[in-house]
Structure formats: C-alpha cells, structure tokens
PDB file of C-alpha atoms (C1' of nucleotides) in Angstrom:
ATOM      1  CA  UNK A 186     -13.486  73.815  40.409  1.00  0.00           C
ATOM      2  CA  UNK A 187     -10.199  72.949  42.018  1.00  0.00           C
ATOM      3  CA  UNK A 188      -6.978  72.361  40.413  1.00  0.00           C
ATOM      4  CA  UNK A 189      -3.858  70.821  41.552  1.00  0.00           C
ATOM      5  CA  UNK A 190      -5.820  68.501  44.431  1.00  0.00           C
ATOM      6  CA  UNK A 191      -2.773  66.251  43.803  1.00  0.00           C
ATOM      7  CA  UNK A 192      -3.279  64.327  47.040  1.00  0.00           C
ATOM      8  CA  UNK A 193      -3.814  65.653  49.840  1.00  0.00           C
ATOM      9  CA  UNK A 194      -0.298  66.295  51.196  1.00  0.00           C
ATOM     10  CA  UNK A 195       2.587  67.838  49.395  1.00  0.00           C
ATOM     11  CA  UNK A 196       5.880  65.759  49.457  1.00  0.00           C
ATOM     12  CA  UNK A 197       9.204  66.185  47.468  1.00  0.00           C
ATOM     13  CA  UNK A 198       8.224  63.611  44.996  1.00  0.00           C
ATOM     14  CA  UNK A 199       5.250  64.936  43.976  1.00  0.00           C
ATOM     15  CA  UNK A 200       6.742  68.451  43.473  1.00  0.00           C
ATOM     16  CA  UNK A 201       9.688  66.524  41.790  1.00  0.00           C
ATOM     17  CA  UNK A 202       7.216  64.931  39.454  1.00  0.00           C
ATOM     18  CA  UNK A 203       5.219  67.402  39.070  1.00  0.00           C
ATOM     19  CA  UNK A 204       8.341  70.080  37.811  1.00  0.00           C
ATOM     20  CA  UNK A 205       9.696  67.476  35.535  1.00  0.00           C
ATOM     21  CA  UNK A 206       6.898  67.131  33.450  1.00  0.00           C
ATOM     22  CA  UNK A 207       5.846  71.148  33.828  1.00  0.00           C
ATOM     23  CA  UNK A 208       9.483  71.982  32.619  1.00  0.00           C
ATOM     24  CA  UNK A 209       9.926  69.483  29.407  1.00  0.00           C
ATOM     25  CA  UNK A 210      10.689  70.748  25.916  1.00  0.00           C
ATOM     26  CA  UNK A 211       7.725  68.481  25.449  1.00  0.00           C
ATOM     27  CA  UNK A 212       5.196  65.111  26.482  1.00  0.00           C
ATOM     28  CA  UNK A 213       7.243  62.783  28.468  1.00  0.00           C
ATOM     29  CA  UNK A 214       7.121  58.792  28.689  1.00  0.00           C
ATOM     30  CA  UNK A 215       6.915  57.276  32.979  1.00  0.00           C
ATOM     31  CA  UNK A 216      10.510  56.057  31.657  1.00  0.00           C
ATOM     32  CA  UNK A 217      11.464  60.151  31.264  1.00  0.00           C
ATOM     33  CA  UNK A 218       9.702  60.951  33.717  1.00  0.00           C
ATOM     34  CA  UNK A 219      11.184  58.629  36.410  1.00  0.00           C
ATOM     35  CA  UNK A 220      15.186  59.348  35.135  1.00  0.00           C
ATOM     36  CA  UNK A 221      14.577  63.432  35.405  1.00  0.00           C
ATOM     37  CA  UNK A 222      12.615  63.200  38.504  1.00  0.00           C
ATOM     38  CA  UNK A 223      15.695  60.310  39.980  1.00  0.00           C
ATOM     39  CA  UNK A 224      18.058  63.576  39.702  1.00  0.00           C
ATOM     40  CA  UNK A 225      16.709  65.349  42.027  1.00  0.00           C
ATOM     41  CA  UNK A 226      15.032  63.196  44.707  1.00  0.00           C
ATOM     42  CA  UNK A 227      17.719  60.081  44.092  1.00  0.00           C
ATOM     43  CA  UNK A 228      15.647  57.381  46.326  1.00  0.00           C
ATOM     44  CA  UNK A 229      12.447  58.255  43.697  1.00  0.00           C
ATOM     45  CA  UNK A 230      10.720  54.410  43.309  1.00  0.00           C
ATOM     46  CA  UNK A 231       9.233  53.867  40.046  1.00  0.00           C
ATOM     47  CA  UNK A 232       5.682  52.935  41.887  1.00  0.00           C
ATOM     48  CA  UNK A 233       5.427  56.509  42.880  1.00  0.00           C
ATOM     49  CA  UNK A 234       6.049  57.725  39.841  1.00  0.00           C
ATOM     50  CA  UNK A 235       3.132  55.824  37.893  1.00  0.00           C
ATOM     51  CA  UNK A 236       1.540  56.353  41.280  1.00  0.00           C
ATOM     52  CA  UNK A 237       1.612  59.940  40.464  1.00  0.00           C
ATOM     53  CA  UNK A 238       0.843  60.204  37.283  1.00  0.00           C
ATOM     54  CA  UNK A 239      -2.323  58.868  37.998  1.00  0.00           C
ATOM     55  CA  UNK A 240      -2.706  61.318  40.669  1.00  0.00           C
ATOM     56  CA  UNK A 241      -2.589  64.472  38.016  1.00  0.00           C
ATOM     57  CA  UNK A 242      -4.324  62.496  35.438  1.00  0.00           C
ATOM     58  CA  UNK A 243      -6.844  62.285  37.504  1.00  0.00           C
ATOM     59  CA  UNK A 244      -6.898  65.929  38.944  1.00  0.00           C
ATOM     60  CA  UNK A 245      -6.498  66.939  35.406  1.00  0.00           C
ATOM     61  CA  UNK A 246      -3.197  68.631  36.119  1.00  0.00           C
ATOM     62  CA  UNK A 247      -1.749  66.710  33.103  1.00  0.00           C
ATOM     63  CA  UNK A 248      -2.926  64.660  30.197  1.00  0.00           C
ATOM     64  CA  UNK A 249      -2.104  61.824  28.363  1.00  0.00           C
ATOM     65  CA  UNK A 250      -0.365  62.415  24.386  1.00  0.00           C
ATOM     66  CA  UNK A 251      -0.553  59.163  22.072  1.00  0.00           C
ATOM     67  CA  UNK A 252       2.936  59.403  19.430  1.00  0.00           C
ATOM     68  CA  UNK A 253       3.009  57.199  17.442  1.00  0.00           C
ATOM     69  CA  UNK A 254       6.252  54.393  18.264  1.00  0.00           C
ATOM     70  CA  UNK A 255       6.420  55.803  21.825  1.00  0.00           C
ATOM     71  CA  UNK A 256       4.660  54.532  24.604  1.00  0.00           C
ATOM     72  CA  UNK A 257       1.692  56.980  26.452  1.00  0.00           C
ATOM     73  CA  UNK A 258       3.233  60.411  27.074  1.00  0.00           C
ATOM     74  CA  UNK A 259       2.327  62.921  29.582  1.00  0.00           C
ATOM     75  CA  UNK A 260       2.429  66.840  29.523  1.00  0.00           C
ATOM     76  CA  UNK A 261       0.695  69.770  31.809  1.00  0.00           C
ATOM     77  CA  UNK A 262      -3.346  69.719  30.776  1.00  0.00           C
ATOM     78  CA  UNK A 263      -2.786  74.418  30.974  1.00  0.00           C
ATOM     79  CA  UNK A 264      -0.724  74.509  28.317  1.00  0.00           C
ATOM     80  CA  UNK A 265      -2.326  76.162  25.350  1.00  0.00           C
ATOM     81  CA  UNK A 266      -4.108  74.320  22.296  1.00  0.00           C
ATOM     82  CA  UNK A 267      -0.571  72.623  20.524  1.00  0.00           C
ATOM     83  CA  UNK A 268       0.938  69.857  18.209  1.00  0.00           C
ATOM     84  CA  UNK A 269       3.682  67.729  18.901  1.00  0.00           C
ATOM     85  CA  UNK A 270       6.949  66.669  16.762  1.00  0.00           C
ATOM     86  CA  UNK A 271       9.104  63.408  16.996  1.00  0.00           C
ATOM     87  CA  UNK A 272      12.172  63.892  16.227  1.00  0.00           C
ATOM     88  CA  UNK A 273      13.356  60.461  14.208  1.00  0.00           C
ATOM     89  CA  UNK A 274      17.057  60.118  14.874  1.00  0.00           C
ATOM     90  CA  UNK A 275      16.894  61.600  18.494  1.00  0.00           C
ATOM     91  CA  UNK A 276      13.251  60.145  19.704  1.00  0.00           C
ATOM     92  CA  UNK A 277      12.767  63.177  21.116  1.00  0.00           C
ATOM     93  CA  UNK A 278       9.165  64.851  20.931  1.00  0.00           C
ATOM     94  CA  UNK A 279       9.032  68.102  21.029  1.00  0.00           C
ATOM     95  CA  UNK A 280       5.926  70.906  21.334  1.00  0.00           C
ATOM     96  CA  UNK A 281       5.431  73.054  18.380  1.00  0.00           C
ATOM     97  CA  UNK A 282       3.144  76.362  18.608  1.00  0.00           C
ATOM     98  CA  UNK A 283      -0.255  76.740  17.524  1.00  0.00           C
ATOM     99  CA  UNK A 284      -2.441  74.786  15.628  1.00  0.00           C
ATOM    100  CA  UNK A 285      -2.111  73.837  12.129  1.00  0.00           C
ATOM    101  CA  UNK A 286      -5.221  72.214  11.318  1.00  0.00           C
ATOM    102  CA  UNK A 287      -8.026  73.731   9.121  1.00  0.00           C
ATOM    103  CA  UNK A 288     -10.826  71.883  10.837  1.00  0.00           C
ATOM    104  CA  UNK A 289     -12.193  73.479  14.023  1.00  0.00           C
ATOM    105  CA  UNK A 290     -13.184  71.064  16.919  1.00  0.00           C
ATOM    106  CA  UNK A 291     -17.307  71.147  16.337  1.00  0.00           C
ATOM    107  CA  UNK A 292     -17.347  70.684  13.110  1.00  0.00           C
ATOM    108  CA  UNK A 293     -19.570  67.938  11.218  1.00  0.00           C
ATOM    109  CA  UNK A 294     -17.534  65.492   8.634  1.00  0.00           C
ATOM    110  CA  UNK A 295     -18.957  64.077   5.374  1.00  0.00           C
ATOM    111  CA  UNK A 296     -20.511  60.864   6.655  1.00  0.00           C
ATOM    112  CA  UNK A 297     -21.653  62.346  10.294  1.00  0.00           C
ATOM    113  CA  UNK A 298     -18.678  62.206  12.219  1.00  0.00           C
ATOM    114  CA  UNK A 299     -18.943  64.778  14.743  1.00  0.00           C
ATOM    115  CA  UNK A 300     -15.416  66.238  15.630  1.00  0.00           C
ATOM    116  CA  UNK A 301     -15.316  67.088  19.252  1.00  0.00           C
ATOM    117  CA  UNK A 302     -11.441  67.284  19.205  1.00  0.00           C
ATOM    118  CA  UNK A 303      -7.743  66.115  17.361  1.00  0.00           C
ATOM    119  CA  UNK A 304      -4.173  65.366  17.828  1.00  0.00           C
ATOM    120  CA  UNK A 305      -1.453  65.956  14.900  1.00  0.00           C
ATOM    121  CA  UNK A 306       2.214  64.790  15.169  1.00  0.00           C
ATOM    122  CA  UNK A 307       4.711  65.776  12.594  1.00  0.00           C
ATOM    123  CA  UNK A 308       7.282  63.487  12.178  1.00  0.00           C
ATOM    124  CA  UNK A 309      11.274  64.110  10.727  1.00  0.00           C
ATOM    125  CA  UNK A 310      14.127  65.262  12.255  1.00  0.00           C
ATOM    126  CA  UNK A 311      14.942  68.135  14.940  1.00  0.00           C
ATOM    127  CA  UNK A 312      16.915  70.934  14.214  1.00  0.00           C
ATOM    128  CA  UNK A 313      19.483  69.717  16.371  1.00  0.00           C
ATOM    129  CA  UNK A 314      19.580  66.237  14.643  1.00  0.00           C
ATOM    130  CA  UNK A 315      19.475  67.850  10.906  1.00  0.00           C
ATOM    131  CA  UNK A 316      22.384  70.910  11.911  1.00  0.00           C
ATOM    132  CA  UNK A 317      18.982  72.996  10.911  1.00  0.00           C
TER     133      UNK A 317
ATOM    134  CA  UNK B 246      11.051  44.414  -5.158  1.00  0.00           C
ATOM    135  CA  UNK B 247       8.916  41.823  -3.520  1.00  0.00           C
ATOM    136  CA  UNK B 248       6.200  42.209  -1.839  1.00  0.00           C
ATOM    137  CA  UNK B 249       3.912  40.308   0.842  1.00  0.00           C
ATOM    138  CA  UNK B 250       6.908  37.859   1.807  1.00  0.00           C
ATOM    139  CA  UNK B 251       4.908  36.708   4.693  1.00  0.00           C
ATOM    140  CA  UNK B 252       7.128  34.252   5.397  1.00  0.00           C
ATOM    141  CA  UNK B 253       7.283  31.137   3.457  1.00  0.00           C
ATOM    142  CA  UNK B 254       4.166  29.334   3.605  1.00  0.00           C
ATOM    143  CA  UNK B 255       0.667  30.370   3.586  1.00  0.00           C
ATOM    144  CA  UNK B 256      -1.162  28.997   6.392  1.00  0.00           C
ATOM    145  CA  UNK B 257      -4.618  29.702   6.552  1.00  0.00           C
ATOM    146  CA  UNK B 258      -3.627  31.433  10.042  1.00  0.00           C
ATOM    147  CA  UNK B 259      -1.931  34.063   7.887  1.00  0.00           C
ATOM    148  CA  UNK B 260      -4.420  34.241   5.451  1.00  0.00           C
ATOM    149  CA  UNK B 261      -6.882  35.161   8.271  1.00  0.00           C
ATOM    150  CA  UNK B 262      -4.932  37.556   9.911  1.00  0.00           C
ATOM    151  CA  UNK B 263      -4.142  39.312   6.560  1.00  0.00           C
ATOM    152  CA  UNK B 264      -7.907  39.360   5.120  1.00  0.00           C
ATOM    153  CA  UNK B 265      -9.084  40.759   9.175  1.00  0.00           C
ATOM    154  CA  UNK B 266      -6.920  43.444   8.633  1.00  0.00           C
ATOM    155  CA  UNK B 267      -7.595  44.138   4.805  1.00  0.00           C
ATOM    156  CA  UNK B 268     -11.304  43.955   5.646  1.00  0.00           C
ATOM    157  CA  UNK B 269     -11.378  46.144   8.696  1.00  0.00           C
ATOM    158  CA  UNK B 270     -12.832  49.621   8.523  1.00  0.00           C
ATOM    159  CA  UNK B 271     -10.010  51.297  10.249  1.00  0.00           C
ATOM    160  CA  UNK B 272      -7.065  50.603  12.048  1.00  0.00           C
ATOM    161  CA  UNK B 273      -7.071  47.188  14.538  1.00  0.00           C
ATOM    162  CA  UNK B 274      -5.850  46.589  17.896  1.00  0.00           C
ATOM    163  CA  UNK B 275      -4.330  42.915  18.422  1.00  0.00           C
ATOM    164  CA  UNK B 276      -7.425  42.032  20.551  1.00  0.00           C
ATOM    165  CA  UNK B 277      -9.494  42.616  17.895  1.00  0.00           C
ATOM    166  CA  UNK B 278      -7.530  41.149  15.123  1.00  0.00           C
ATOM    167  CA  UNK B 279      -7.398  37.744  16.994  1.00  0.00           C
ATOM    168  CA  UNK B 280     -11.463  38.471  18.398  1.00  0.00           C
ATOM    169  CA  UNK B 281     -12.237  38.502  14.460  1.00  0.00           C
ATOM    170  CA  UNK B 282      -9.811  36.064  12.895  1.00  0.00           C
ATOM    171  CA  UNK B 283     -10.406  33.664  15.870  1.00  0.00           C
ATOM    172  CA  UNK B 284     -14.433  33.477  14.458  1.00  0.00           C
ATOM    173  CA  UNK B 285     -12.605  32.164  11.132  1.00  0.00           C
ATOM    174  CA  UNK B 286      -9.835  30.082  12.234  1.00  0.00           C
ATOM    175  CA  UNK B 287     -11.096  29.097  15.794  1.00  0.00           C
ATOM    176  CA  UNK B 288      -8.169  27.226  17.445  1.00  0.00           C
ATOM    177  CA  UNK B 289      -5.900  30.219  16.684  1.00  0.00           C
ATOM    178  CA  UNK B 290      -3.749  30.895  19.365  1.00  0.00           C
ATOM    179  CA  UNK B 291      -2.947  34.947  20.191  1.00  0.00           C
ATOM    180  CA  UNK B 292       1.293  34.227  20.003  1.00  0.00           C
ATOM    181  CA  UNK B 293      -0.020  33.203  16.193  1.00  0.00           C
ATOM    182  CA  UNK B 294      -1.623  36.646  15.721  1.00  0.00           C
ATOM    183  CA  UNK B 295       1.471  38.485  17.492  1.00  0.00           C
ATOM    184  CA  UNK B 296       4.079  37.146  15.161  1.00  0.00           C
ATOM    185  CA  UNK B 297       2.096  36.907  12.430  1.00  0.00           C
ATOM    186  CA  UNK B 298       1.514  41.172  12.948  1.00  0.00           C
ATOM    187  CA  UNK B 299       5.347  41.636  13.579  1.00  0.00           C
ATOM    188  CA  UNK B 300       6.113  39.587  10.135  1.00  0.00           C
ATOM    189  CA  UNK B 301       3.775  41.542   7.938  1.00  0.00           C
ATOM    190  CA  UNK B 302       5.276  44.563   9.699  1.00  0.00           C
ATOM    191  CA  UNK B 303       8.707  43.764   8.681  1.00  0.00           C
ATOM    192  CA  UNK B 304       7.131  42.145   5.148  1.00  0.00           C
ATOM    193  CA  UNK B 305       5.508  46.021   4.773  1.00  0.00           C
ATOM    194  CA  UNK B 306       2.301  44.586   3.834  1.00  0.00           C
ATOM    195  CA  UNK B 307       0.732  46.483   7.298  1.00  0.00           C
ATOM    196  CA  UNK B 308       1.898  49.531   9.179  1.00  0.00           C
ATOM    197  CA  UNK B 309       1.362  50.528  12.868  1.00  0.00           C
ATOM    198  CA  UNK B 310      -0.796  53.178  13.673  1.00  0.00           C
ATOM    199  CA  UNK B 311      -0.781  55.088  17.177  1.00  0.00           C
ATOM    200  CA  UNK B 312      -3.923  56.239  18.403  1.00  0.00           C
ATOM    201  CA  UNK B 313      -5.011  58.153  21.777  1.00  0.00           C
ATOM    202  CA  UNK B 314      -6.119  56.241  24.231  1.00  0.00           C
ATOM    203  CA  UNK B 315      -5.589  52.783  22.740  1.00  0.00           C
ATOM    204  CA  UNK B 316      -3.182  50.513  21.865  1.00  0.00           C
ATOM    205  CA  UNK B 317      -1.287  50.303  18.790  1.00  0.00           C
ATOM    206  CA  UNK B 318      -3.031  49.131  16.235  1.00  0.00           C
ATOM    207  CA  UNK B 319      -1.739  47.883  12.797  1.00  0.00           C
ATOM    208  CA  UNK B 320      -3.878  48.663   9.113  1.00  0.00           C
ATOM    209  CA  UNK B 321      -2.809  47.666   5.425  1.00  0.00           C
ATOM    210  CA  UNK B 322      -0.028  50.113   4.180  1.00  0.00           C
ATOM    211  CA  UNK B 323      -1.175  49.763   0.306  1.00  0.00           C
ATOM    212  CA  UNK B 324      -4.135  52.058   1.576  1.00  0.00           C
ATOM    213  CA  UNK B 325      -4.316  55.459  -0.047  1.00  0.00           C
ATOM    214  CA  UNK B 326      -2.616  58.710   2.575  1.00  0.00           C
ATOM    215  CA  UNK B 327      -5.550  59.208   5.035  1.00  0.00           C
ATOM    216  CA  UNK B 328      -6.424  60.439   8.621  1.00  0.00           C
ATOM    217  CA  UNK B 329      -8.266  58.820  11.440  1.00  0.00           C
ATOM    218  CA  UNK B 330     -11.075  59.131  13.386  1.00  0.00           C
ATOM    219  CA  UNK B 331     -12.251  57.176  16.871  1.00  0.00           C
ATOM    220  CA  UNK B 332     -15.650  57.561  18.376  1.00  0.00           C
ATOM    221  CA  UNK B 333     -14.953  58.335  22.357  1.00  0.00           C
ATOM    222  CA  UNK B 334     -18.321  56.115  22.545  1.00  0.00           C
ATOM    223  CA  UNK B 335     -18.108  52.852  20.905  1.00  0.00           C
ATOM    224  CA  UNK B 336     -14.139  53.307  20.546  1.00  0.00           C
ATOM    225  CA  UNK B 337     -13.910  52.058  17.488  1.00  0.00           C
ATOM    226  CA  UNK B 338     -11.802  53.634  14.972  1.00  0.00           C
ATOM    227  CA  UNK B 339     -12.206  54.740  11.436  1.00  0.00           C
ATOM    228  CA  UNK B 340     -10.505  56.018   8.216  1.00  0.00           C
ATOM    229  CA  UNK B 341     -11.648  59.214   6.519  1.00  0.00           C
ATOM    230  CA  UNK B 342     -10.271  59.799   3.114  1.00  0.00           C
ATOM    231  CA  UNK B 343      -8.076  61.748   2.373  1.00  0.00           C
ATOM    232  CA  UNK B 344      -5.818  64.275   3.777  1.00  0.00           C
ATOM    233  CA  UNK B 345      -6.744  67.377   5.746  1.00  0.00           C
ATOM    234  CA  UNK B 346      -3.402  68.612   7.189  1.00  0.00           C
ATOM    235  CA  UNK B 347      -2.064  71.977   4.941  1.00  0.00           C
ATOM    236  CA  UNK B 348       1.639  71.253   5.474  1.00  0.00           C
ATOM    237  CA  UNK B 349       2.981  69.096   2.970  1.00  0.00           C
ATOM    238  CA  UNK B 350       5.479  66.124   3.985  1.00  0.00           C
ATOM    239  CA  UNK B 351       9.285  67.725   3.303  1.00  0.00           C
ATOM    240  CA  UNK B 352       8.099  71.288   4.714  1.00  0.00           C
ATOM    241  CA  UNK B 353      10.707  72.461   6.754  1.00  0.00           C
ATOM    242  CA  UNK B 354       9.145  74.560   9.783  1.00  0.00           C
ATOM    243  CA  UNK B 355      10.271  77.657  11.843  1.00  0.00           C
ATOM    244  CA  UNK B 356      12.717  76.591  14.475  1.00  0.00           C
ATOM    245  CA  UNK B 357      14.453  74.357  11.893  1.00  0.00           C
ATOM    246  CA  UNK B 358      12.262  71.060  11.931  1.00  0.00           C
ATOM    247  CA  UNK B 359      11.967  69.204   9.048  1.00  0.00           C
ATOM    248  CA  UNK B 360       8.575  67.119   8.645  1.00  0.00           C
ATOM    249  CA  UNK B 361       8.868  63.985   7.311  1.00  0.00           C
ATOM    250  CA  UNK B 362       5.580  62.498   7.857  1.00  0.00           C
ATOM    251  CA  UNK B 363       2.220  62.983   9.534  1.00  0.00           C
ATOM    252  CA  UNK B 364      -0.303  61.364  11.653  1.00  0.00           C
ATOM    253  CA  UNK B 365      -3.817  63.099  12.468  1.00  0.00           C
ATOM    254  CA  UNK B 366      -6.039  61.834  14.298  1.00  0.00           C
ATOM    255  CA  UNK B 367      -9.738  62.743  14.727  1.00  0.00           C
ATOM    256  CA  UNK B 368     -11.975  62.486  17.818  1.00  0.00           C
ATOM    257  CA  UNK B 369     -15.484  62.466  18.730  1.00  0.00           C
ATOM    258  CA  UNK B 370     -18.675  60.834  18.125  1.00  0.00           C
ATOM    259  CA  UNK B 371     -19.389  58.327  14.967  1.00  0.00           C
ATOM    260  CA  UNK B 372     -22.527  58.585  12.673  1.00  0.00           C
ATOM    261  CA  UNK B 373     -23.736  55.246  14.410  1.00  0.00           C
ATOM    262  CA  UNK B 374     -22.864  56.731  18.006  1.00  0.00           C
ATOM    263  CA  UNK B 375     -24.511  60.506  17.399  1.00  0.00           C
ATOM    264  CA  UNK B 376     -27.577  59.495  15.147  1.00  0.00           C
ATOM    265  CA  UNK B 377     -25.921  61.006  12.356  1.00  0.00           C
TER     266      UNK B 377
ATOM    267  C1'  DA C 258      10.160  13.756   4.243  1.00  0.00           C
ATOM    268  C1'  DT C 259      11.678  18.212   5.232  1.00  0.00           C
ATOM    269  C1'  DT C 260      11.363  22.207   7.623  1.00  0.00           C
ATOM    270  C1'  DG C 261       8.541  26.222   8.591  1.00  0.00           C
ATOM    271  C1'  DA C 262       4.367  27.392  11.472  1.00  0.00           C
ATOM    272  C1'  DT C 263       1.388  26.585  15.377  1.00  0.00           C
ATOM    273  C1'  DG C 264      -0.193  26.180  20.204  1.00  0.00           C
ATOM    274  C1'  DC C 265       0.981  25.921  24.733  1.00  0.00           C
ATOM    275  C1'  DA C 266       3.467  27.339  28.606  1.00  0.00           C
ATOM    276  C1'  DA C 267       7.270  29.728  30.459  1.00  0.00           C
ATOM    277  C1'  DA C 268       9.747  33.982  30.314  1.00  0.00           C
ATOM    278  C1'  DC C 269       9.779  39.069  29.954  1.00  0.00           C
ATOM    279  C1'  DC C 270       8.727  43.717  30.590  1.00  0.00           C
ATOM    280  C1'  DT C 271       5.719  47.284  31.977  1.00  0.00           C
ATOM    281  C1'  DT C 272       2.297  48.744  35.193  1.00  0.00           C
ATOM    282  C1'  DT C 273      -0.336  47.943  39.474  1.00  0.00           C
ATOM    283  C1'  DT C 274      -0.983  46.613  44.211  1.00  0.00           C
ATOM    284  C1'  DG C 275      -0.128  45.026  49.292  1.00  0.00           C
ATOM    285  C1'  DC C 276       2.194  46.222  53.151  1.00  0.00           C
ATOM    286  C1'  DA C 277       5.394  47.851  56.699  1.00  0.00           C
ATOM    287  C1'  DA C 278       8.148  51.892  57.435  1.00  0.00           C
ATOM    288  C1'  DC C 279       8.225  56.842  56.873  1.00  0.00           C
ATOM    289  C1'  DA C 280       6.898  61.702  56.768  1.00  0.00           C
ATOM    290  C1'  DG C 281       3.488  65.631  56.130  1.00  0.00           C
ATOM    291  C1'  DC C 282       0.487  68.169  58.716  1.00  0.00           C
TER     292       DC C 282
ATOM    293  C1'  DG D   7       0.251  61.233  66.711  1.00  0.00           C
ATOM    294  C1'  DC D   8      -2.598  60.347  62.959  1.00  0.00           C
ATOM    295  C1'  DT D   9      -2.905  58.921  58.453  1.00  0.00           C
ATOM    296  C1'  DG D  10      -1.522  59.672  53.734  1.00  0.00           C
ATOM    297  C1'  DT D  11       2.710  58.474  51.028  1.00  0.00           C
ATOM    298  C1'  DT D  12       6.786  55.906  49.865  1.00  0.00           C
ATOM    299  C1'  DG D  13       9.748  52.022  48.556  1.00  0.00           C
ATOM    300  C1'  DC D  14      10.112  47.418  48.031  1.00  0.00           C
ATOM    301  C1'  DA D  15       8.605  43.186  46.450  1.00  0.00           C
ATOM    302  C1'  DA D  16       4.936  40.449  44.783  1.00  0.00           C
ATOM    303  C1'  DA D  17       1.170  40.350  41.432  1.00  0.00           C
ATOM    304  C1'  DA D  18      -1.065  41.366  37.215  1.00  0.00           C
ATOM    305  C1'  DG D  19      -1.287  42.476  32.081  1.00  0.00           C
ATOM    306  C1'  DG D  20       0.373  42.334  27.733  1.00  0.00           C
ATOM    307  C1'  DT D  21       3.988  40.597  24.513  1.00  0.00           C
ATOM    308  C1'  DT D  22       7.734  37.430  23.286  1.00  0.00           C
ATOM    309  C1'  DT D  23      10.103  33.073  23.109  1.00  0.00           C
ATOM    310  C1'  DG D  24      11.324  27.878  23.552  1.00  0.00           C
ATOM    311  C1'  DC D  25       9.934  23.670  22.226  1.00  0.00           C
ATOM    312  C1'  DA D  26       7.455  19.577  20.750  1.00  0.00           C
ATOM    313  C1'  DT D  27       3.913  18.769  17.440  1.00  0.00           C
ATOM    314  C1'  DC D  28       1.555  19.780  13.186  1.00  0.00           C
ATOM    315  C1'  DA D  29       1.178  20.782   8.375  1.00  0.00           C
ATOM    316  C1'  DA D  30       2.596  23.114   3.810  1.00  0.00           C
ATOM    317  C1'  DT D  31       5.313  22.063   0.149  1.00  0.00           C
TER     318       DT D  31
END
DNA sequence: ATTGATGCAAACCTTTTGCAACAGC
DNA sequence: GCTGTTGCAAAAGGTTTGCATCAAT
C-alpha cells in the first residue's frame, strides 16, 4: 500500500498544504486551510486548495472531521485514535488525547446496530478563552 | 417563557414541517424534510422549508445536529439527551437512547478545557442494513 | 381588510471545473 | 520538452432574499 501518492509531482503548494494541516493544534476548515497555507506561498488560489484536499482525501493522507456549527474539517488520517474540542468563544477546535468512550468500535447495540466506528466532540471553552 | 413562537400564524406549511421533524426517527437533512413534507403539502416550495427550519431554530422548538459525512440536519430539542447513530449503508440516521459518554457536561479536563456540551455520534451498519 | 407567509426567481456564497500559462521532472 | 499543476474566471450547488400574490386572522 502506498501513502502520500499526492499527485504525481511535488510542488510548493502541495507541501504548503500539506504542512498546514500536518502542523494544526487541530481539524482545519478549506477557509483555515487556504489563510495558513496564503502565508507562505502568497499567490496560493483557493481552487488548489480544495483541489488538494481532494488529492489527500483521496490518498488517505487526511480525513474529513464533522463539528458540529463548522463547516467539514480536515486533519492528517496517522494521527492516533482522538476526540476533538470546540472551543465556544474562540471557534477554535482543538485535538484532545485518547479516547473517552466506553464502547469499543465492534461492538453490537441493543436493537442491532453494529458499531464499526464514532466521533465525540466536547464542546465549552478553551483554556485560553476561560484564563484556565 | 414561551415556547413554539413559530412565527405568527400557523400555516399548514409549518405544521408540516414541524410534524416531519417530530415524526422522524432521527435527525433530518433539509432534503429530506422538504422530500417528506412535500408528500403532505405538495406545492411546498424548498425557500418555505429553509425559513421555516431557521425560525423554529431561533423559536428553540428544533436544534441542529452535525453529523459526518452529511449535512446539517435539524431534530426536535424537547427530545430527551441522546447520541446518534448513521448506517454507512442506507445513510440514514438514528437516535439511540440515552447517553453513553462518562464525562459529565461542566467537567473541566486536563489542559484546562471546560466541557460544556457533547455530541457523539455512532457509525456503522443499521439492524435493517446488517440483518440484525 | 390587514399583514404575515408563500412561491418563484434572482442573488449569494461555497465548491467545482475549463482552460491557457506555468513548472516539475 | 512533455505533461501535470496552477490561477483565474466561469459554472454548478446549496442557501438566502426581494417581491408580488395568497391566505390566516
């Protein structure tokens, strides 16, 4: 299995791209995406930004993270099994460590709803946003 | 305090739109709001289901609900704390009672983040979808 | 009869696509 | 130099809004 068959060539955008989202304090929106990225390759057009997004969707180098009141985010598929926290005064969302859940993916609900994975999001406020 | 202020008159639009969602078995996307009210109001027009969603929003009588994969979709907030669950077969998505999650709303975690609120969601197959 | 609600079409905003110019390899 | 990639602008989707008409009170 390959990984990171981003396209075949490597250009400044992609690598751009591609560092922005590796180096986030958590999932990030095209809109995030696109202003980080615009700092460091300046002419950066928003089509090759959704353009590559695609791109390591589809190679699986990132994935997709649904918050709620936040358009589709997007964060690094290696990093390992996590939760997410959105921070309501800042909007930021942030990773947290671990998971908290009690139900392992496999399991069999009450009713036969087979659980083949999950997603949590906490919601409240960041330490920065509640001087915690 | 009042409550379902739908705006002032009750059109049977509304009442539609309101008894869709009420009636649903989980969570609905617009699309399907206005594919299941259309079947009871027929000439209804999909601006009528967008500002009718938006004005029971802002009434409180429904509340938004972010899933993977899928657009927002909108359920009754009188409806008892519970998690989600969508079938990555059929798509459709589901309550399940109650709540699973062992960290109580006002915990505040390592790191200094204070949870407010919680959204879990489930994936996987459905009883219909798995022969379960 | 009054005035809020609806349906249609235009406007908007986000995302996708066509295409000529550009840049990896 | 060949051909994949980019940026721009046009197109496509989904959501919102303006307005004349319709209907609840």
């Amino acid at each position: 299995m390959k990984q990171s068959k981003i396209g075949q060539r490597k250009t400044t955008q992609r690598e751009a791209i591609s560092a922005v989202i590796r180096q986030a304090e958590g999932p990030l929106t095209v809109e995030e995406i696109s202003e980080r990225a615009s700092k460091l390759v300046a002419s950066l057009g928003l089509a090759t930004v959704y353009r590559t997004v695609k791109l390591l969707l589809e190679s699986n180098e990132i994935s997709i993270v649904s918050i709620p009141h936040s358009h589709d985010r997007y964060e690094a598929s290696d990093l390992a099994h996590h939760h997410h926290f959105r921070c309501r005064n800042c909007r930021l969302v942030f990773d947290l460590p671990g998971c908290i859940l009690p139900i392992p993916d496999g399991t069999s609900l009450p009713g036969g709803y087979k659980v083949e994975a999950h997603e949590v999001t906490l919601i409240g406020t960041c330490p920065e946003c509640n001087g915690g």
